[in-house]
Structure formats: C-alpha cells, structure tokens
Amino acid sequence: MKTSVIIVAAGRGLRAGGEVPKQWQLLSNGHRVIDQTIAVFRGHPAVTDITVVLNPDDMAAAKLTGCRLVPGGATRSASVRAGLEALVDDTPDLVLIHDAARPFVPVSVIDAVLDGLQTCAAAAPALAVTDALWTGVDGQVAGTHPRDGLYRAQTPQGFHYAAMLAAHRAHQGDAADDVAVARAAGIAVRIVDGSDENYKITLPADLARAKTQTRPKMDIRTGNGFDVHRFCPGDHVWLCGVSVPHDRALSGHSDADVGMHAVTDAIYGALGMGDIGQHFPPSDPQWKGAASHIFLEHACALARENGFTITHADCTLICEYPKVGPHAAAMKAEMARIMGMTPDRISVKATTSERLGFTGRGEGIAAIATATLVKT
Ligand code: MG
C-alpha cells in the first residue's frame, strides 16, 4: 500500500503577522512551520513519500530536503491538482492532502484518516461545533444558528488517489477544500475525529501559540565567574559572606569579597546580562565599601524576574592563606541564606596554587564560580 502526502504551502497569507507567509515563519525550536509539518508525516510509518506544493517564487529558497517540490497554481485547488498530477507516475494507492499551516497534527488524527480509508472512499478529520453560533450584522447579534450537525473541517483529508485525481481534473474553479472537490465528484467522505491540537495557524495569536508550544521545555543555563582581589594591610578578609581573621585584608572598591563576586558574575553570566562592573560601576561612589551581598541579591533577583531558579552554585577560592576549610560550612550557610537556597545546593571549597603565581606568592586571592539556572 503506497500512501503519498501532499502538503499545500503555496499560500501568501500574511494574516498571522510577520514579514513572510506563515508556513515560512520560525518557531521557538528553530524550525519553520513547514518543517514541523513535514516532520510529523515523515515520522509516520504508513507514509511512503511527501510532496510539497509551493508558490513558484518560493521554490529556490525553500531548502526542503527529502520531499518532492512542485510549483502551485493560482488557487488552492489548482495547487492540489499540481501535486496530484506530479504523482501520476508513482500512482500511489492513497493520498493525504494537508495544510502546511497545521504543524501539530497528532499521529492519532492521521491514523484515524487512514483507518477511515480502509472502508471508505474518503475520510477527513473534523470537530463537532460546540460553541453557540450567531449571525451578526454591524457588530450586533442578528440571530442564532443551530449547531447540530455542524463540523469544523481539518486536514489531512484522505482519498484513494486515482479517484481524487479524476475528481480534481473534472473540477472547475476553486473549492474550500478537497472534501468539496471529492463531493462534487460524488465521492462520499467519512468524518473521523479531529483534534484541538490540529489547529491552523491563521492569526497572530495562533502563531504565538505555536511559538509557545515549541519553546524548549526546560531552559538550563550555566554561567561562570572569575575574580581576583589583592591583599592590603588589615586584619581580616571577607570571603563568601564570612569575615575570616587574617594578617591582611583584601583591597577593592566594595568589601572585596572575591568569592561572592565570582558567584554573582556566574549568575549574570548564565542570564547573559553583563557583570558586576556593569550593574554596579566602580566609578559610582555609592558602592564604595558596599557589602557584596547587595550585588549577589541583585543577581538573584534578576534571575527570578527572568523566570529562572538558581539550582546550584559552586565556588572555589584560590589562595595559600587564610585557610578556608574551617570556615567553609559557615560560608556555604551564609551564601545559601543570601541567595534564598538550601545549603545543599551551594558549594564553597578552596585550593592552593602550589605556591605558584600571584596567589602562590600570597599577593591576593582568586575565585572561580559556576552557577546553574533553570527555567521550566
Ligand atoms: Mg571583585
């Protein structure tokens, strides 16, 4: 049994908004609407081949692989006919004709159409109308219409190929859809279950829905941060929110909490939103001597405002002295408190640099941090 699919994409409709017709618009997964539509049929085991009918102007730039491309006609019917004629030598048994602008047709709907074709000359999906129907004049309700027996037609509409080719050849003028062409030729069409998921992208709201639907389910970001502060005279250093006694202090515009700065920059990095220097310019006197939790709290708030949860932060302090180990648990607890996280999602650890380089010579402390942010 040979089952061919014809996807009709020759329309020029711009009602969905944007600069290009809806079938060429990009979804949030980086695929165009038409790619999404083709992928559904390509993944169906019963489908033998796919023909896409395009506006002649789109043929060169279509970049569609693994499909037969056919230039369409002036009307939808003419385009479908061009697709049918292109299959003459293949003579498939069945043909499914589908709108490119219905990219989310469920496999169950395709199956229902194919099932219908086992016993009927034609089968097409539809949804019974459940809303009340009005007629309206000048924005006023002028009457109600009984909805019994009314259906909202969808695609793919399925036919036996030879009969449908003959129907199209005999048909004069345009038609609302291929069911209309089939019925004009006396072919009975079985109604099978459509789906709300199989909506047609027509208006900007439909395109917005399609974009939301194709957004990656989870947005996971990782950012890194690196910071260095040099030693200066003093008797303690601030490290990850904890004051650690030492024979020197760290020099900096703020309290020079090198660990907290690295974590803060890691969060900004994951968000793709700059760094501490950009949000709190050192040239601005109001941040002189500032407690670094202000910066960290700002980065955490920015993450929240952008829909992200910080799920983990890891900070490594690089120095010979002071010894960080005895204070690591307190640092972890303080960082967790400031960030509104549980301490099990924070790591503070330390390493020396084997007495090499500026940290090895005891000229200052470096810190490196990684933060993981998740948006669901
Ligand atoms: Mg710094």
XYZ file of C-alpha atoms in Angstrom, residues 53-191:
139
model
C 3.308 22.339 -3.281
C 4.955 25.759 -3.108
C 4.398 29.185 -4.522
C 6.663 29.281 -7.619
C 8.517 32.230 -6.060
C 9.471 30.094 -3.037
C 10.908 27.118 -4.928
C 14.528 28.300 -4.969
C 14.773 29.325 -1.328
C 12.629 26.566 0.208
C 15.568 24.481 1.498
C 13.370 21.399 1.940
C 15.112 18.082 1.592
C 13.683 14.611 1.109
C 10.426 15.897 -0.431
C 9.252 16.400 -3.973
C 8.723 20.128 -4.575
C 6.011 21.172 -7.007
C 5.089 24.725 -8.067
C 1.492 25.545 -7.198
C -1.237 27.301 -9.128
C -3.316 30.429 -8.714
C -5.871 28.821 -6.373
C -5.704 26.217 -3.628
C -7.469 23.717 -5.883
C -5.008 24.367 -8.701
C -2.128 23.810 -6.273
C -3.535 20.500 -5.024
C -4.125 19.414 -8.583
C -0.484 20.211 -9.438
C 0.542 17.997 -6.520
C -1.727 15.166 -7.659
C -0.500 15.409 -11.246
C 3.118 15.179 -10.034
C 2.304 11.737 -8.590
C 0.884 10.267 -11.794
C 3.918 8.102 -12.496
C 4.105 6.918 -8.873
C 0.386 6.043 -8.786
C 0.024 5.806 -5.032
C -2.964 3.931 -3.618
C -3.856 6.626 -1.109
C -3.208 10.330 -0.851
C -3.391 12.539 2.241
C -3.759 16.245 1.497
C -2.699 18.528 4.339
C -2.354 22.251 5.035
C 1.218 23.315 5.814
C -0.251 25.666 8.416
C -1.369 22.758 10.638
C 2.039 21.788 12.023
C 0.856 19.911 15.110
C -1.440 17.291 13.595
C -1.424 14.405 16.074
C -0.474 10.958 14.823
C -3.865 9.770 16.118
C -5.620 12.018 13.576
C -3.514 10.688 10.687
C -4.256 7.148 11.912
C -7.984 7.882 12.069
C -7.976 9.122 8.455
C -6.020 6.064 7.281
C -8.402 3.797 9.221
C -11.353 5.508 7.559
C -9.825 4.874 4.133
C -9.803 1.119 4.810
C -13.548 1.060 4.383
C -14.494 4.384 2.763
C -13.685 6.212 -0.449
C -12.574 9.281 1.518
C -12.035 10.270 5.151
C -11.372 13.634 6.751
C -10.974 14.846 10.332
C -13.329 17.350 11.901
C -14.502 18.612 15.257
C -18.156 18.988 16.090
C -19.054 22.609 16.735
C -19.659 23.069 20.465
C -19.989 26.856 20.705
C -23.292 28.571 20.089
C -23.423 30.046 16.606
C -24.661 33.522 15.856
C -25.237 35.531 12.809
C -24.223 39.150 13.248
C -24.806 42.403 11.447
C -22.773 45.560 12.186
C -21.412 44.056 15.405
C -24.879 43.136 16.697
C -26.217 39.637 17.109
C -28.869 39.214 14.450
C -29.797 35.621 15.123
C -28.661 32.222 16.340
C -27.905 29.232 14.203
C -28.443 25.627 15.286
C -25.081 23.907 15.640
C -26.389 20.359 15.336
C -24.622 18.514 12.578
C -22.038 21.272 12.061
C -18.334 20.417 11.987
C -15.076 22.346 11.810
C -13.103 20.739 8.999
C -9.428 19.901 9.391
C -6.734 18.188 7.370
C -5.202 15.757 6.373
C -8.063 14.815 4.106
C -7.567 11.300 2.764
C -8.606 9.854 -0.581
C -7.987 6.987 -2.941
C -5.512 8.539 -5.339
C -6.966 7.619 -8.737
C -10.487 8.741 -7.828
C -9.199 12.021 -6.350
C -7.050 12.798 -9.382
C -10.108 12.269 -11.586
C -12.226 14.455 -9.271
C -9.702 17.305 -9.444
C -9.365 17.015 -13.209
C -13.124 17.300 -13.522
C -13.469 20.177 -11.059
C -13.993 23.728 -12.284
C -12.783 26.725 -10.258
C -11.600 26.875 -6.659
C -13.038 24.957 -3.692
C -12.962 25.436 0.076
C -11.061 22.171 0.479
C -10.532 18.775 -1.108
C -13.603 17.315 0.531
C -15.644 19.787 -1.523
C -13.883 18.622 -4.705
C -14.458 14.969 -3.804
C -18.125 15.501 -3.010
C -18.657 17.368 -6.285
C -17.434 14.179 -7.978
C -19.861 12.054 -5.970
C -17.264 10.642 -3.561
C -18.683 10.025 -0.071
C -16.471 11.377 2.724
C -16.346 9.773 6.162
C -15.888 12.180 9.097
